[in-house]
mmCIF file of C-alpha atoms in Angstrom:
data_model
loop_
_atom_site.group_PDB
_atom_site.id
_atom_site.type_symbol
_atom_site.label_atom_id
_atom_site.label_comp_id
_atom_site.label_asym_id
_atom_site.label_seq_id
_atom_site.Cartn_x
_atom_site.Cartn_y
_atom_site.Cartn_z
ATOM 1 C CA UNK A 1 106.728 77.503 115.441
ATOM 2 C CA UNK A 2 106.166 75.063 118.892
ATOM 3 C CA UNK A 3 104.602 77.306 121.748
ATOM 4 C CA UNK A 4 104.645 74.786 125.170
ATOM 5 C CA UNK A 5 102.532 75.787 127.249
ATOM 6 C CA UNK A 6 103.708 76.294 131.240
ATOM 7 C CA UNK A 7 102.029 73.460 132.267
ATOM 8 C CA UNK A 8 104.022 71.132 129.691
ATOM 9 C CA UNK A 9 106.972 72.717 130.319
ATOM 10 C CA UNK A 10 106.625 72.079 134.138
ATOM 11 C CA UNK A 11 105.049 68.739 133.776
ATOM 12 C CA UNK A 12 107.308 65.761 135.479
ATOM 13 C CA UNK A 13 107.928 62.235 134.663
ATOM 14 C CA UNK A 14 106.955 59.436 137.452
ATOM 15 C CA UNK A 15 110.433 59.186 138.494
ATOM 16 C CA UNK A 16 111.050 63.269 138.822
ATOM 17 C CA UNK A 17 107.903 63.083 140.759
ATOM 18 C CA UNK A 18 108.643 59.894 142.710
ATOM 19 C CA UNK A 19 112.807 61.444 143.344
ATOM 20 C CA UNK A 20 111.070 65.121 144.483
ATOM 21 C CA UNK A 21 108.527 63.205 146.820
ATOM 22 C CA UNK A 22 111.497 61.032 148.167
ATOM 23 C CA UNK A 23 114.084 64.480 148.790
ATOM 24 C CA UNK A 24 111.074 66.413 150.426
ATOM 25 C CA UNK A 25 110.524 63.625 152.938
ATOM 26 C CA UNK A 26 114.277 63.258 153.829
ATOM 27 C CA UNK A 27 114.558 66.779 153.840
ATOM 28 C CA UNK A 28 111.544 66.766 156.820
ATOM 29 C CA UNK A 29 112.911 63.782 158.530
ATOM 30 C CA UNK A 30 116.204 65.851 158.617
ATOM 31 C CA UNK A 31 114.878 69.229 159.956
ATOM 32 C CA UNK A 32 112.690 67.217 162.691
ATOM 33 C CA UNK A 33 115.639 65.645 164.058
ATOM 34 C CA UNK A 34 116.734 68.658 165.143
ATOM 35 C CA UNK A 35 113.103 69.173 166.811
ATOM 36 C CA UNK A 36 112.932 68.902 170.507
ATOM 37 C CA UNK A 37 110.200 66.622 171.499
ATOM 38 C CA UNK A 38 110.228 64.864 168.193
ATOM 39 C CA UNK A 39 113.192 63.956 168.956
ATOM 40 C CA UNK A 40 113.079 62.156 172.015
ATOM 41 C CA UNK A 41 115.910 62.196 174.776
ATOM 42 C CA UNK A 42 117.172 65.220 172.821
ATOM 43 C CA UNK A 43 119.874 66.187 174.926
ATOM 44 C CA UNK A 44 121.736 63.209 174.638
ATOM 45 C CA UNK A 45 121.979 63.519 171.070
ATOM 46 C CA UNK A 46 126.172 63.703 169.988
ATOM 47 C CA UNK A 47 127.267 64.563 166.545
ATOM 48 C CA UNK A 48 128.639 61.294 165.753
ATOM 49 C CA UNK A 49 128.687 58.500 168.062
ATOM 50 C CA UNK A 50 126.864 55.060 168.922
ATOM 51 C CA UNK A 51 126.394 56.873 172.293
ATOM 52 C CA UNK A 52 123.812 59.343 171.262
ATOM 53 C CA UNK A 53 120.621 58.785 172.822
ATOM 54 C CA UNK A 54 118.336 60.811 170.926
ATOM 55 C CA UNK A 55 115.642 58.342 168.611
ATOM 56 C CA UNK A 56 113.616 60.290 166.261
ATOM 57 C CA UNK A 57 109.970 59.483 167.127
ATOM 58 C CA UNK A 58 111.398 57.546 169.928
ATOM 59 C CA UNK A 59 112.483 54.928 167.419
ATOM 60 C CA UNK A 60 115.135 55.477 165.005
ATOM 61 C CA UNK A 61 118.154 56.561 166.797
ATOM 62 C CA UNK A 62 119.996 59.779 165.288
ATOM 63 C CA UNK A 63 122.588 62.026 165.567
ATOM 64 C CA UNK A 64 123.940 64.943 164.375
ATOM 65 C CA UNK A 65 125.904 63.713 161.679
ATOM 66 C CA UNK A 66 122.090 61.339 161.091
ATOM 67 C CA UNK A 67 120.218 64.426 160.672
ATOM 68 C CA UNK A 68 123.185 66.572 158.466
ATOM 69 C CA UNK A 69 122.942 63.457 155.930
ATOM 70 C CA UNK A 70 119.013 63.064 155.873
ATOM 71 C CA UNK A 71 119.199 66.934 155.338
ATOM 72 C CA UNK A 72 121.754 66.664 152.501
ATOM 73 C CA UNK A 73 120.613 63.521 151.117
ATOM 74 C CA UNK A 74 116.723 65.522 150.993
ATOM 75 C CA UNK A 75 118.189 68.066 149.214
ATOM 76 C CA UNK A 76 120.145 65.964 146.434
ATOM 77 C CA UNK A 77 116.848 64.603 145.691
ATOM 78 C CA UNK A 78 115.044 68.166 145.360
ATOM 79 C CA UNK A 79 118.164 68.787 143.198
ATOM 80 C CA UNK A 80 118.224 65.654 140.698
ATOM 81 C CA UNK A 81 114.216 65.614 140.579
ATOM 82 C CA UNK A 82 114.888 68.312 137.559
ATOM 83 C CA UNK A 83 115.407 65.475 135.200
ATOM 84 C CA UNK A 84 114.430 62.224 134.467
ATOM 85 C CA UNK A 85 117.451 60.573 134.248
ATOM 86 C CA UNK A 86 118.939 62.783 137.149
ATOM 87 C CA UNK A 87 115.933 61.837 139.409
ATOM 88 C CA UNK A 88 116.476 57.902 138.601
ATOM 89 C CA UNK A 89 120.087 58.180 139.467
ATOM 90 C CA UNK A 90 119.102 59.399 142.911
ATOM 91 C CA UNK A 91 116.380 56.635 143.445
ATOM 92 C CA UNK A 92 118.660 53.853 141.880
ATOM 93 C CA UNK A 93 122.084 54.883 143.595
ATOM 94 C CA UNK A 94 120.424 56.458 146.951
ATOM 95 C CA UNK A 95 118.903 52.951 146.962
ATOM 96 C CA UNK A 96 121.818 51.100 146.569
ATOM 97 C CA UNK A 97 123.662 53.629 149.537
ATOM 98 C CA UNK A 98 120.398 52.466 151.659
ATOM 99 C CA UNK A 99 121.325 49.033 150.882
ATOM 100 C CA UNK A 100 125.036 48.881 152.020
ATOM 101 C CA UNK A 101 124.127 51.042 154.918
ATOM 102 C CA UNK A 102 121.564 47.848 155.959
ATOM 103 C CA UNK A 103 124.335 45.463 155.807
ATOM 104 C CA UNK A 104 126.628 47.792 157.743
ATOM 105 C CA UNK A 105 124.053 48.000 160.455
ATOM 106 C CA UNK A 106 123.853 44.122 160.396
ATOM 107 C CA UNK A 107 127.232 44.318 160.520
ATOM 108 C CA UNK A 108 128.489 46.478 162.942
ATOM 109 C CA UNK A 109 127.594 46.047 166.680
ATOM 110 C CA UNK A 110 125.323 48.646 167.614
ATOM 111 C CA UNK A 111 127.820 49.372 170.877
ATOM 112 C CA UNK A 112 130.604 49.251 168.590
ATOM 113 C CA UNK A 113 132.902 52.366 168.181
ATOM 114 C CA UNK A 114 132.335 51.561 164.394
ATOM 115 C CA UNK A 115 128.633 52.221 165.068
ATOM 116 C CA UNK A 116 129.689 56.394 164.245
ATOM 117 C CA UNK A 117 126.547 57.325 162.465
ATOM 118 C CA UNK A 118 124.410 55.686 164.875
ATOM 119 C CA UNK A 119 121.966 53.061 164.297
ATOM 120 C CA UNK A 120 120.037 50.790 165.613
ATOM 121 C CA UNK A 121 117.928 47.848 164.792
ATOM 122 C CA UNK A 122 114.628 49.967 163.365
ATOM 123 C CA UNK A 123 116.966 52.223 161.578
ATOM 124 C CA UNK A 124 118.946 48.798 159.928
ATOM 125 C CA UNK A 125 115.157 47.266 158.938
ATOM 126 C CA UNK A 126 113.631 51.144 157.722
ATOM 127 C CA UNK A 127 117.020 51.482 155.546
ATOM 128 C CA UNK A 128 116.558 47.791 154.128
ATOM 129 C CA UNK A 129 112.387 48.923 153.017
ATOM 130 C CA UNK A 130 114.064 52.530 151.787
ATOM 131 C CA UNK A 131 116.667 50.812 149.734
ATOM 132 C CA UNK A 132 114.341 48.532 148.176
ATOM 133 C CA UNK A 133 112.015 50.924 147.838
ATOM 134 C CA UNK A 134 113.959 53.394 146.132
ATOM 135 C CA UNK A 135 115.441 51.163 143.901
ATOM 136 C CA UNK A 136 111.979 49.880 142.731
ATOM 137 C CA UNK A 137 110.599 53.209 142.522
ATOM 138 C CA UNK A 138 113.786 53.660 140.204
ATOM 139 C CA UNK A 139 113.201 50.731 138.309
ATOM 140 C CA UNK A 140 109.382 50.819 137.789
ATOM 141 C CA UNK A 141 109.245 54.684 136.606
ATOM 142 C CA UNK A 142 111.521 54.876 133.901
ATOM 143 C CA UNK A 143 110.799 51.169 132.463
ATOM 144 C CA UNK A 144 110.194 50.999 128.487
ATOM 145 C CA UNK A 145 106.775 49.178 127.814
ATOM 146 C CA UNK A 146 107.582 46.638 125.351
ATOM 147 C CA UNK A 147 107.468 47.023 122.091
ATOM 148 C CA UNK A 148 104.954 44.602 120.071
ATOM 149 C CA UNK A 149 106.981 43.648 117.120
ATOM 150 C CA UNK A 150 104.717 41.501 115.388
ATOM 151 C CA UNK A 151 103.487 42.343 112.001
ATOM 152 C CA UNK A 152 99.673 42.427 110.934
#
C-alpha cells in the first residue's frame, strides 16, 4: 500500500507554480483596473474604445473590456495551474496570444477605430516582455534534461 502524504499530494511542478504565479498577477492587475486612483483618469474609462482615457498606474491604458480579459485571462491561469501540462498550455499559448496582441498594437494606429481594446505604446512593449516571458517560462519548466546515453 502507497500512503502520499498532503504535502506530496499538493506539491507543484515549476510550471504549475510559474502558471498560478502568472493567473494571480493578472487576476490583481484586473481587479485594480477597476480601482479608482490606481487607475488614473478613471472616469474616462469606456468599455471598449481607443477613446478611453483611463491608464492603469498612469501608464498602460485600459478599459473595460482591458480589465474583463486581465480578469478572465487571471483566472484561466488559477484554473490550468492544476496540472502540469494544463499550466504549460496557459504559459505557451497565453504567450503566443501576448505575442499577436504586440503585433496588433504595432499594427493598428493607436487613434484607430480598430484600436477597440485599447492600447497604447507601453501596453504594445509590456505585452511583447509578457509574451516572451510566458513562453520561456513555458519552455524552461517542463524541459527534459538530457539523457546521457553513453555506456561505462
Amino acid at each position: 500500500m502507497t500512503t502520499h502524504t498532503r504535502a506530496t499530494r499538493d506539491a507543484r511542478t515549476p510550471v504549475q507554480q510559474a502558471a498560478l504565479l502568472v493567473g494571480a498577477v493578472f487576476l490583481l492587475v484586473g481587479v485594480l483596473g477597476f480601482v479608482p486612483g490606481v487607475t488614473t483618469d478613471y472616469d474616462t474609462m469606456e468599455f471598449a474604445s481607443h477613446d478611453s482615457g483611463a491608464e492603469l498606474l498612469g501608464i498602460f491604458q485600459i478599459s473595460v473590456l482591458h480589465n474583463l480579459v486581465h480578469l478572465a485571462f487571471g483566472i484561466a491561469g488559477l484554473v490550468m495551474a492544476r496540472t502540469a501540462s494544463a499550466a504549460r498550455t496557459y504559459l505557451m499559448a497565453g504567450g503566443a496570444v501576448y505575442l499577436v496582441l504586440w503585433l496588433y498594437g504595432l499594427l493598428v494606429g493607436h487613434h484607430s477605430s480598430a484600436n477597440f481594446v485599447p492600447l497604447n505604446n507601453a501596453d504594445d512593449w509590456l505585452h511583447f516582455a509578457l509574451g516572451i516571458g510566458m513562453i520561456a517560462l513555458g519552455t524552461l519548466l517542463t524541459r527534459r534534461p538530457a539523457t546521457n546515453t553513453a555506456r561505462s
